[in-house]
């Protein structure tokens, strides 16, 4: 008997494949339904109202369960929630899960693993032959300390839900990943001003090229990685230019060596002056922020779009071969010593 911890996209994928192979398992999910991060009503989700997929639906869907033609090319979060619930219902995965159940601890036990769980205030224990951890990677915010004291509102992107947060405020967004750029675009229509502080360079990809989703272009011809990186980078520069054309730093690494920003609007607003690019923060005093290039500006709200820390509170790090900021696993899945412990969701 195996245990699957989590009923988000990766937990459901793990559950489906265990079921296909005839391997008995029990699923544990803290929320009342499946969907994980993509269920904005899940109190543990960090989803926000304007969030859409950054990969197209045909590059994201389960091959054996395609998304409906009526679903948008880049679906919104609520469409993804419906999709994952339909997927779980279609393959009868609900019967395997215990919902509203928190995994409190997980320890080795006679070659297997003993899990302690809590449901409705009642604790119970059960031993499993193996465990697949799919509890997600976007739960614990990374909140770096600012160099100084800020007298305005300081929030993390995980606190963001609705653009009304930005209403009539001077906003500084720290970070330039996909969520940061989504939120900057949202803020344009509400805030008094929108600045974005960028420490390093990013590659920016439009969502559509020639009417087709950008991640669906060029897949037919298989090329060596280095050649594909060079060609795709050339294509992107031809279509939208370089980040430095918009006042942002150019990346000092090759395309695909870090996650690109897939957003068709942030460069548009940068080019129109709706968003002002800023350098890294060097000092904060009151409402005034000084940047590393010497520029200064005043803000009412600083939003830290600075990512998340990997966090699995129910298992001691020593059992995950934790080194530095993350577990060190073969292919980011397989433990070097425990052949019955699998980390699902760290594949990226």
Coordinates of C-alpha atoms in Angstrom, one line a residue:
X1 CA 0.0 0.0 0.0
X2 CA 1.3 3.4 -1.0
X3 CA 0.4 6.9 0.2
X4 CA 0.0 10.0 -2.1
X5 CA 0.2 13.3 -0.2
X6 CA -1.7 16.0 -2.2
X7 CA -4.4 16.2 -4.8
X8 CA -3.1 19.0 -7.0
X9 CA -2.0 18.3 -10.6
X10 CA 1.0 16.3 -9.7
X11 CA -0.8 14.3 -6.9
X12 CA -3.6 13.5 -9.4
X13 CA -1.1 12.4 -12.0
X14 CA 0.6 10.2 -9.5
X15 CA -2.7 8.7 -8.4
X16 CA -3.8 8.0 -11.9
X17 CA -0.6 6.2 -12.8
X18 CA -0.7 4.1 -9.6
X19 CA -4.2 3.2 -10.4
X20 CA -3.4 2.2 -14.0
X21 CA -0.6 -0.1 -12.7
X22 CA -3.0 -1.7 -10.2
X23 CA -1.0 -0.4 -7.2
X24 CA -3.1 0.2 -4.1
X25 CA -2.8 3.6 -2.5
X26 CA -4.4 6.1 -0.2
X27 CA -4.4 9.8 -1.0
X28 CA -4.4 12.6 1.6
X29 CA -5.5 16.1 0.8
X30 CA -5.7 19.0 3.2
X31 CA -8.4 20.8 1.3
X32 CA -12.0 19.5 0.7
X33 CA -11.5 18.9 -3.1
X34 CA -8.9 18.3 -5.7
X35 CA -7.0 21.0 -7.7
X36 CA -4.4 22.2 -5.3
X37 CA -2.9 25.5 -6.2
X38 CA -5.4 26.0 -9.0
X39 CA -8.3 26.1 -6.6
X40 CA -8.4 29.8 -5.5
X41 CA -11.0 28.8 -2.9
X42 CA -8.4 26.5 -1.3
X43 CA -7.2 28.5 1.8
X44 CA -3.7 27.1 1.2
X45 CA -3.6 28.3 -2.4
X46 CA -1.5 31.3 -3.5
X47 CA -3.6 31.8 -6.6
X48 CA -4.8 35.3 -7.7
X49 CA -7.8 36.4 -9.7
X50 CA -6.1 37.3 -12.9
X51 CA -3.9 34.2 -13.1
X52 CA -3.8 32.2 -16.3
X53 CA -1.6 29.3 -17.5
X54 CA 1.7 30.4 -19.0
X55 CA 1.9 27.3 -21.1
X56 CA -0.8 26.6 -23.7
X57 CA -3.5 24.1 -23.0
X58 CA -2.3 21.6 -25.6
X59 CA 1.2 21.6 -24.1
X60 CA -0.3 21.3 -20.5
X61 CA -3.2 18.9 -20.7
X62 CA -3.0 15.2 -19.8
X63 CA -2.7 13.3 -23.1
X64 CA -5.3 10.8 -22.2
X65 CA -7.8 13.6 -21.1
X66 CA -7.6 16.6 -23.5
X67 CA -9.1 19.9 -22.5
X68 CA -12.3 20.8 -24.3
X69 CA -12.0 22.9 -27.5
X70 CA -14.1 25.5 -25.7
X71 CA -11.4 26.1 -23.2
X72 CA -9.2 29.1 -23.9
X73 CA -5.7 28.6 -25.3
X74 CA -4.3 29.9 -22.0
X75 CA -7.0 29.0 -19.5
X76 CA -7.7 31.0 -16.4
X77 CA -7.4 29.4 -12.9
X78 CA -11.1 28.6 -12.6
X79 CA -11.0 26.6 -15.9
X80 CA -8.0 24.7 -14.6
X81 CA -9.9 23.9 -11.4
X82 CA -12.8 22.5 -13.3
X83 CA -10.4 20.5 -15.5
X84 CA -8.7 18.8 -12.6
X85 CA -12.0 18.0 -11.0
X86 CA -13.3 16.5 -14.2
X87 CA -10.1 14.5 -14.6
X88 CA -10.4 13.1 -11.0
X89 CA -14.1 12.3 -11.6
X90 CA -13.5 10.7 -15.1
X91 CA -10.8 8.3 -13.8
X92 CA -12.6 7.7 -10.4
X93 CA -9.7 9.0 -8.3
X94 CA -11.9 10.6 -5.7
X95 CA -12.5 7.2 -4.1
X96 CA -8.9 6.9 -3.1
X97 CA -8.6 10.3 -1.3
X98 CA -9.3 11.3 2.3
X99 CA -10.1 15.0 2.1
X100 CA -9.8 17.5 4.9
X101 CA -6.8 15.5 6.2
X102 CA -3.5 16.9 7.3
X103 CA -0.3 14.8 7.3
X104 CA 1.4 15.7 10.6
X105 CA 4.5 13.5 10.4
X106 CA 6.2 10.9 8.3
X107 CA 9.0 8.6 9.7
X108 CA 10.7 5.4 8.6
X109 CA 9.2 2.3 9.9
X110 CA 10.5 -1.2 9.2
X111 CA 11.5 -0.5 5.6
X112 CA 8.3 1.5 5.0
X113 CA 6.9 4.8 6.3
X114 CA 4.6 5.6 9.2
X115 CA 2.3 8.5 8.6
X116 CA 0.4 10.4 11.3
X117 CA -2.6 12.3 10.0
X118 CA -5.3 14.4 11.4
X119 CA -8.9 14.7 10.3
X120 CA -11.7 16.6 12.2
X121 CA -9.4 16.8 15.2
X122 CA -8.8 13.1 15.3
X123 CA -5.3 11.7 14.8
X124 CA -4.5 8.3 13.4
X125 CA -1.4 6.4 12.2
X126 CA -0.8 4.0 9.3
X127 CA 2.2 2.3 7.8
X128 CA 2.8 2.4 4.1
X129 CA 5.2 0.5 1.8
X130 CA 6.0 3.8 0.0
X131 CA 5.1 7.4 -0.2
X132 CA 4.8 9.9 -3.1
X133 CA 5.0 13.5 -1.8
X134 CA 3.0 15.9 -4.0
X135 CA 2.1 18.6 -1.5
X136 CA 3.3 21.4 -3.8
X137 CA 6.2 23.9 -3.9
X138 CA 4.4 27.2 -3.7
X139 CA 3.2 27.4 -0.1
X140 CA 6.0 29.0 2.0
X141 CA 6.8 32.6 0.9
X142 CA 10.4 33.7 0.5
X143 CA 10.5 37.1 2.3
X144 CA 13.9 38.6 2.0
X145 CA 14.7 41.4 4.4
X146 CA 14.7 44.9 3.0
X147 CA 17.9 47.0 3.5
X148 CA 16.2 49.4 6.0
X149 CA 12.8 50.1 7.4
X150 CA 9.7 50.7 5.2
X151 CA 6.8 52.7 6.7
X152 CA 4.3 51.7 4.0
X153 CA 2.5 48.4 3.3
X154 CA 4.8 45.4 2.8
X155 CA 3.3 42.3 1.4
X156 CA 4.4 39.1 -0.4
X157 CA 2.9 38.0 -3.7
X158 CA 1.2 35.1 -1.8
X159 CA -1.0 37.7 -0.1
X160 CA -2.2 39.1 -3.5
X161 CA -5.7 38.1 -4.7
X162 CA -7.4 41.1 -6.4
X163 CA -6.2 44.3 -8.3
X164 CA -8.1 46.5 -5.9
X165 CA -5.1 46.0 -3.5
X166 CA -3.3 48.6 -5.7
X167 CA -6.0 51.2 -5.8
X168 CA -4.6 54.8 -5.7
X169 CA -1.2 53.6 -4.4
X170 CA 2.4 54.2 -5.4
X171 CA 3.4 50.6 -6.0
X172 CA 6.9 48.9 -6.1
X173 CA 7.0 45.3 -7.2
X174 CA 10.2 43.5 -6.2
X175 CA 11.0 40.7 -8.7
X176 CA 10.3 40.1 -12.3
X177 CA 9.1 36.5 -12.6
X178 CA 5.8 35.5 -14.2
X179 CA 3.7 36.3 -11.2
X180 CA 5.5 39.6 -10.7
X181 CA 4.8 40.7 -14.2
X182 CA 1.1 39.6 -14.0
X183 CA 0.7 41.7 -10.9
X184 CA 2.5 44.7 -12.4
X185 CA 0.1 44.6 -15.4
X186 CA -2.9 44.3 -12.9
X187 CA -1.5 47.3 -11.0
X188 CA -1.4 49.6 -14.1
X189 CA -5.1 49.9 -14.1
X190 CA -5.5 50.7 -10.4
X191 CA -2.3 52.3 -9.0
X192 CA -1.1 55.9 -9.0
X193 CA 2.3 54.6 -10.2
X194 CA 3.8 51.2 -10.8
X195 CA 7.6 50.5 -10.6
X196 CA 9.3 47.1 -10.9
X197 CA 12.7 46.4 -9.3
X198 CA 14.7 44.0 -11.3
X199 CA 18.0 42.5 -10.1
X200 CA 18.9 40.2 -13.0
X201 CA 17.9 39.7 -16.6
X202 CA 15.0 37.6 -17.9
X203 CA 14.0 36.3 -21.3
X204 CA 10.5 37.5 -22.3
X205 CA 8.3 35.4 -24.5
X206 CA 5.0 36.5 -26.0
X207 CA 2.1 34.2 -25.5
X208 CA 1.3 34.2 -29.3
X209 CA 3.5 34.3 -32.4
X210 CA 1.7 34.5 -35.7
X211 CA -1.6 33.6 -34.0
X212 CA -0.2 30.4 -32.5
X213 CA 0.8 29.8 -28.9
X214 CA 4.6 30.4 -28.7
X215 CA 5.3 27.1 -26.9
X216 CA 3.8 25.2 -29.9
X217 CA 6.1 26.7 -32.5
X218 CA 9.2 24.8 -33.7
X219 CA 8.4 21.5 -32.1
X220 CA 8.3 19.4 -35.2
X221 CA 12.0 19.8 -36.0
X222 CA 14.2 18.3 -33.3
X223 CA 17.4 20.3 -32.9
X224 CA 20.4 20.1 -30.6
X225 CA 19.8 22.1 -27.5
X226 CA 22.4 24.7 -28.2
X227 CA 21.2 25.4 -31.7
X228 CA 17.6 25.6 -30.5
X229 CA 18.5 28.1 -27.8
X230 CA 20.3 30.3 -30.4
X231 CA 17.5 30.1 -33.0
X232 CA 14.7 30.7 -30.5
X233 CA 16.6 33.6 -28.9
X234 CA 17.1 35.2 -32.4
X235 CA 13.4 34.7 -33.1
X236 CA 12.3 36.3 -29.9
X237 CA 14.7 39.3 -30.4
X238 CA 13.2 39.7 -33.9
X239 CA 9.6 39.7 -32.6
X240 CA 9.9 41.8 -29.5
X241 CA 13.5 43.0 -29.2
X242 CA 15.8 42.7 -26.2
X243 CA 14.9 43.5 -22.5
X244 CA 17.3 46.4 -22.6
X245 CA 15.1 48.0 -25.3
X246 CA 12.5 48.4 -22.5
X247 CA 14.9 49.5 -19.7
X248 CA 15.4 46.1 -18.2
X249 CA 18.8 44.2 -17.9
X250 CA 19.6 41.6 -20.5
X251 CA 20.0 38.1 -19.3
X252 CA 23.6 36.8 -18.9
X253 CA 22.6 33.2 -19.6
X254 CA 21.2 31.3 -22.5
X255 CA 17.4 30.9 -23.2
X256 CA 15.8 28.0 -21.3
X257 CA 18.6 27.9 -18.7
X258 CA 16.1 29.6 -16.4
X259 CA 12.3 29.9 -16.6
X260 CA 11.4 32.6 -19.1
X261 CA 8.6 35.2 -18.5
X262 CA 5.7 34.4 -20.7
X263 CA 3.7 37.6 -20.8
X264 CA 2.5 39.7 -23.8
X265 CA 1.5 42.8 -21.8
X266 CA 4.3 43.7 -19.4
X267 CA 6.7 44.9 -22.2
X268 CA 3.8 46.8 -23.8
X269 CA 3.2 48.7 -20.6
X270 CA 7.0 49.3 -20.0
X271 CA 7.2 50.7 -23.5
X272 CA 4.3 53.0 -22.9
X273 CA 5.6 54.3 -19.5
X274 CA 2.8 52.7 -17.5
X275 CA 5.5 50.6 -15.6
X276 CA 8.9 52.1 -14.7
X277 CA 11.8 49.7 -14.5
X278 CA 14.1 50.1 -11.5
X279 CA 17.4 48.7 -10.4
X280 CA 18.0 46.6 -7.3
X281 CA 17.1 48.2 -3.9
X282 CA 20.0 49.5 -1.9
X283 CA 18.2 51.3 0.9
X284 CA 14.8 51.8 2.4
X285 CA 13.9 54.7 4.8
X286 CA 10.3 55.5 5.6
X287 CA 8.5 55.6 2.3
X288 CA 11.6 56.4 0.3
X289 CA 13.5 53.7 -1.6
X290 CA 17.0 54.2 -3.0
X291 CA 18.1 52.0 -5.8
X292 CA 21.6 50.7 -6.7
X293 CA 21.9 53.2 -9.6
X294 CA 21.2 56.1 -7.2
X295 CA 17.6 56.8 -8.2
X296 CA 15.1 57.4 -5.5
X297 CA 11.3 57.2 -5.3
X298 CA 8.5 57.1 -2.7
X299 CA 6.0 54.2 -2.3
X300 CA 2.9 53.3 -0.4
X301 CA 3.1 49.6 -1.1
X302 CA 6.0 47.2 -1.7
X303 CA 5.0 43.8 -3.1
X304 CA 7.6 41.1 -2.7
X305 CA 7.3 38.8 -5.7
X306 CA 10.4 36.9 -4.5
X307 CA 9.2 33.3 -4.9
X308 CA 8.8 30.5 -2.4
X309 CA 10.9 28.2 -0.3
X310 CA 10.6 24.4 -0.6
X311 CA 8.9 23.3 2.6
X312 CA 7.7 19.8 3.7
X313 CA 6.9 20.3 7.4
X314 CA 5.7 16.7 8.0
X315 CA 9.0 15.1 7.3
X316 CA 12.5 15.7 8.7
X317 CA 14.9 17.1 6.2
X318 CA 17.5 14.4 6.9
X319 CA 15.1 11.9 5.3
X320 CA 15.0 13.9 2.1
X321 CA 18.7 14.2 1.6
X322 CA 18.3 18.0 2.0
X323 CA 21.4 20.0 0.9
X324 CA 21.3 23.7 0.8
X325 CA 18.0 25.0 -0.3
X326 CA 16.5 21.8 -1.6
X327 CA 16.5 18.0 -1.4
X328 CA 19.2 16.4 -3.6
X329 CA 17.4 13.7 -5.5
X330 CA 18.0 11.8 -8.8
X331 CA 16.1 13.7 -11.5
X332 CA 14.6 15.7 -8.6
X333 CA 12.3 12.7 -7.9
X334 CA 14.2 9.6 -6.6
X335 CA 15.9 9.4 -3.2
X336 CA 19.5 8.0 -3.3
X337 CA 18.9 5.7 -0.4
X338 CA 15.1 5.2 0.1
X339 CA 13.7 3.4 -3.0
X340 CA 10.2 3.8 -1.7
X341 CA 10.2 7.6 -1.3
X342 CA 9.4 9.8 -4.3
X343 CA 9.2 13.6 -4.6
X344 CA 6.6 14.6 -7.1
X345 CA 6.4 18.2 -8.3
X346 CA 10.1 19.2 -8.0
X347 CA 10.7 18.1 -11.6
X348 CA 11.1 21.6 -12.9

